[in-house]
Amino acid sequence: MGLGLALIVLQRRVILDTRRRALMEVRLREALGDQPHLLVVVQPGGKLVAAWGNAPAA
């Protein structure tokens, strides 16, 4: 009985951690998208991985 209860508690913690992580990711993506300048992630070889924010006016 004790092992079963421990597994249920562990599963609940994992579920809560997953939800928290997903919420933090959404908030981070929103914050990155609201940047006044363009932010980019580029691999060492020069490949663009991601971009957030607004590109400067031409």
PDB file of C-alpha atoms in Angstrom:
ATOM      1  CA  MET A   1       0.000   0.000   0.000  1.00  0.00           C
ATOM      2  CA  GLY A   2       2.816   2.403   0.854  1.00  0.00           C
ATOM      3  CA  LEU A   3       4.550   1.911  -2.493  1.00  0.00           C
ATOM      4  CA  GLY A   4       1.311   2.494  -4.392  1.00  0.00           C
ATOM      5  CA  LEU A   5       0.673   5.726  -2.508  1.00  0.00           C
ATOM      6  CA  ALA A   6       4.238   6.889  -3.136  1.00  0.00           C
ATOM      7  CA  LEU A   7       3.830   6.224  -6.862  1.00  0.00           C
ATOM      8  CA  ILE A   8       0.576   8.199  -6.953  1.00  0.00           C
ATOM      9  CA  VAL A   9       2.237  11.148  -5.196  1.00  0.00           C
ATOM     10  CA  LEU A  10       5.202  10.967  -7.582  1.00  0.00           C
ATOM     11  CA  GLN A  11       2.906  10.865 -10.618  1.00  0.00           C
ATOM     12  CA  ARG A  12       1.003  13.904  -9.328  1.00  0.00           C
ATOM     13  CA  ARG A  13       4.261  15.826  -8.889  1.00  0.00           C
ATOM     14  CA  VAL A  14       5.349  14.962 -12.419  1.00  0.00           C
ATOM     15  CA  ILE A  15       2.001  16.123 -13.818  1.00  0.00           C
ATOM     16  CA  LEU A  16       2.186  19.410 -11.892  1.00  0.00           C
ATOM     17  CA  ASP A  17       5.797  19.995 -12.958  1.00  0.00           C
ATOM     18  CA  THR A  18       4.852  19.363 -16.591  1.00  0.00           C
ATOM     19  CA  ARG A  19       1.991  21.860 -16.376  1.00  0.00           C
ATOM     20  CA  ARG A  20       4.201  24.487 -14.713  1.00  0.00           C
ATOM     21  CA  ARG A  21       6.897  24.014 -17.331  1.00  0.00           C
ATOM     22  CA  ALA A  22       4.370  24.368 -20.161  1.00  0.00           C
ATOM     23  CA  LEU A  23       2.954  27.558 -18.619  1.00  0.00           C
ATOM     24  CA  MET A  24       6.444  29.023 -18.200  1.00  0.00           C
ATOM     25  CA  GLU A  25       7.213  28.205 -21.832  1.00  0.00           C
ATOM     26  CA  VAL A  26       4.052  29.978 -23.001  1.00  0.00           C
ATOM     27  CA  ARG A  27       4.910  33.050 -20.912  1.00  0.00           C
ATOM     28  CA  LEU A  28       8.477  33.079 -22.229  1.00  0.00           C
ATOM     29  CA  ARG A  29       7.314  32.807 -25.847  1.00  0.00           C
ATOM     30  CA  GLU A  30       4.861  35.681 -25.273  1.00  0.00           C
ATOM     31  CA  ALA A  31       7.605  37.814 -23.716  1.00  0.00           C
ATOM     32  CA  LEU A  32       9.966  37.046 -26.590  1.00  0.00           C
ATOM     33  CA  GLY A  33       7.272  37.853 -29.145  1.00  0.00           C
ATOM     34  CA  ASP A  34       6.644  41.243 -27.520  1.00  0.00           C
ATOM     35  CA  GLN A  35      10.259  42.388 -27.873  1.00  0.00           C
ATOM     36  CA  PRO A  36      10.688  45.719 -29.680  1.00  0.00           C
ATOM     37  CA  HIS A  37      13.652  44.324 -31.640  1.00  0.00           C
ATOM     38  CA  LEU A  38      14.243  41.100 -33.508  1.00  0.00           C
ATOM     39  CA  LEU A  39      15.854  38.323 -31.460  1.00  0.00           C
ATOM     40  CA  VAL A  40      17.284  35.347 -33.335  1.00  0.00           C
ATOM     41  CA  VAL A  41      18.864  32.009 -32.484  1.00  0.00           C
ATOM     42  CA  VAL A  42      21.524  30.942 -34.981  1.00  0.00           C
ATOM     43  CA  GLN A  43      23.472  27.676 -35.033  1.00  0.00           C
ATOM     44  CA  PRO A  44      27.281  27.916 -35.269  1.00  0.00           C
ATOM     45  CA  GLY A  45      27.054  27.007 -38.978  1.00  0.00           C
ATOM     46  CA  GLY A  46      24.826  30.021 -39.610  1.00  0.00           C
ATOM     47  CA  LYS A  47      21.457  28.252 -39.833  1.00  0.00           C
ATOM     48  CA  LEU A  48      18.581  30.262 -38.345  1.00  0.00           C
ATOM     49  CA  VAL A  49      16.870  28.230 -35.632  1.00  0.00           C
ATOM     50  CA  ALA A  50      14.254  30.668 -34.277  1.00  0.00           C
ATOM     51  CA  ALA A  51      13.247  34.324 -34.380  1.00  0.00           C
ATOM     52  CA  TRP A  52      11.064  36.455 -32.100  1.00  0.00           C
ATOM     53  CA  GLY A  53      10.050  40.081 -31.903  1.00  0.00           C
ATOM     54  CA  ASN A  54       9.817  42.731 -34.581  1.00  0.00           C
ATOM     55  CA  ALA A  55      12.218  43.228 -37.460  1.00  0.00           C
ATOM     56  CA  PRO A  56      13.604  46.765 -37.807  1.00  0.00           C
ATOM     57  CA  ALA A  57      11.993  49.016 -40.389  1.00  0.00           C
ATOM     58  CA  ALA A  58      13.815  49.021 -43.715  1.00  0.00           C
TER      59      ALA A  58
END
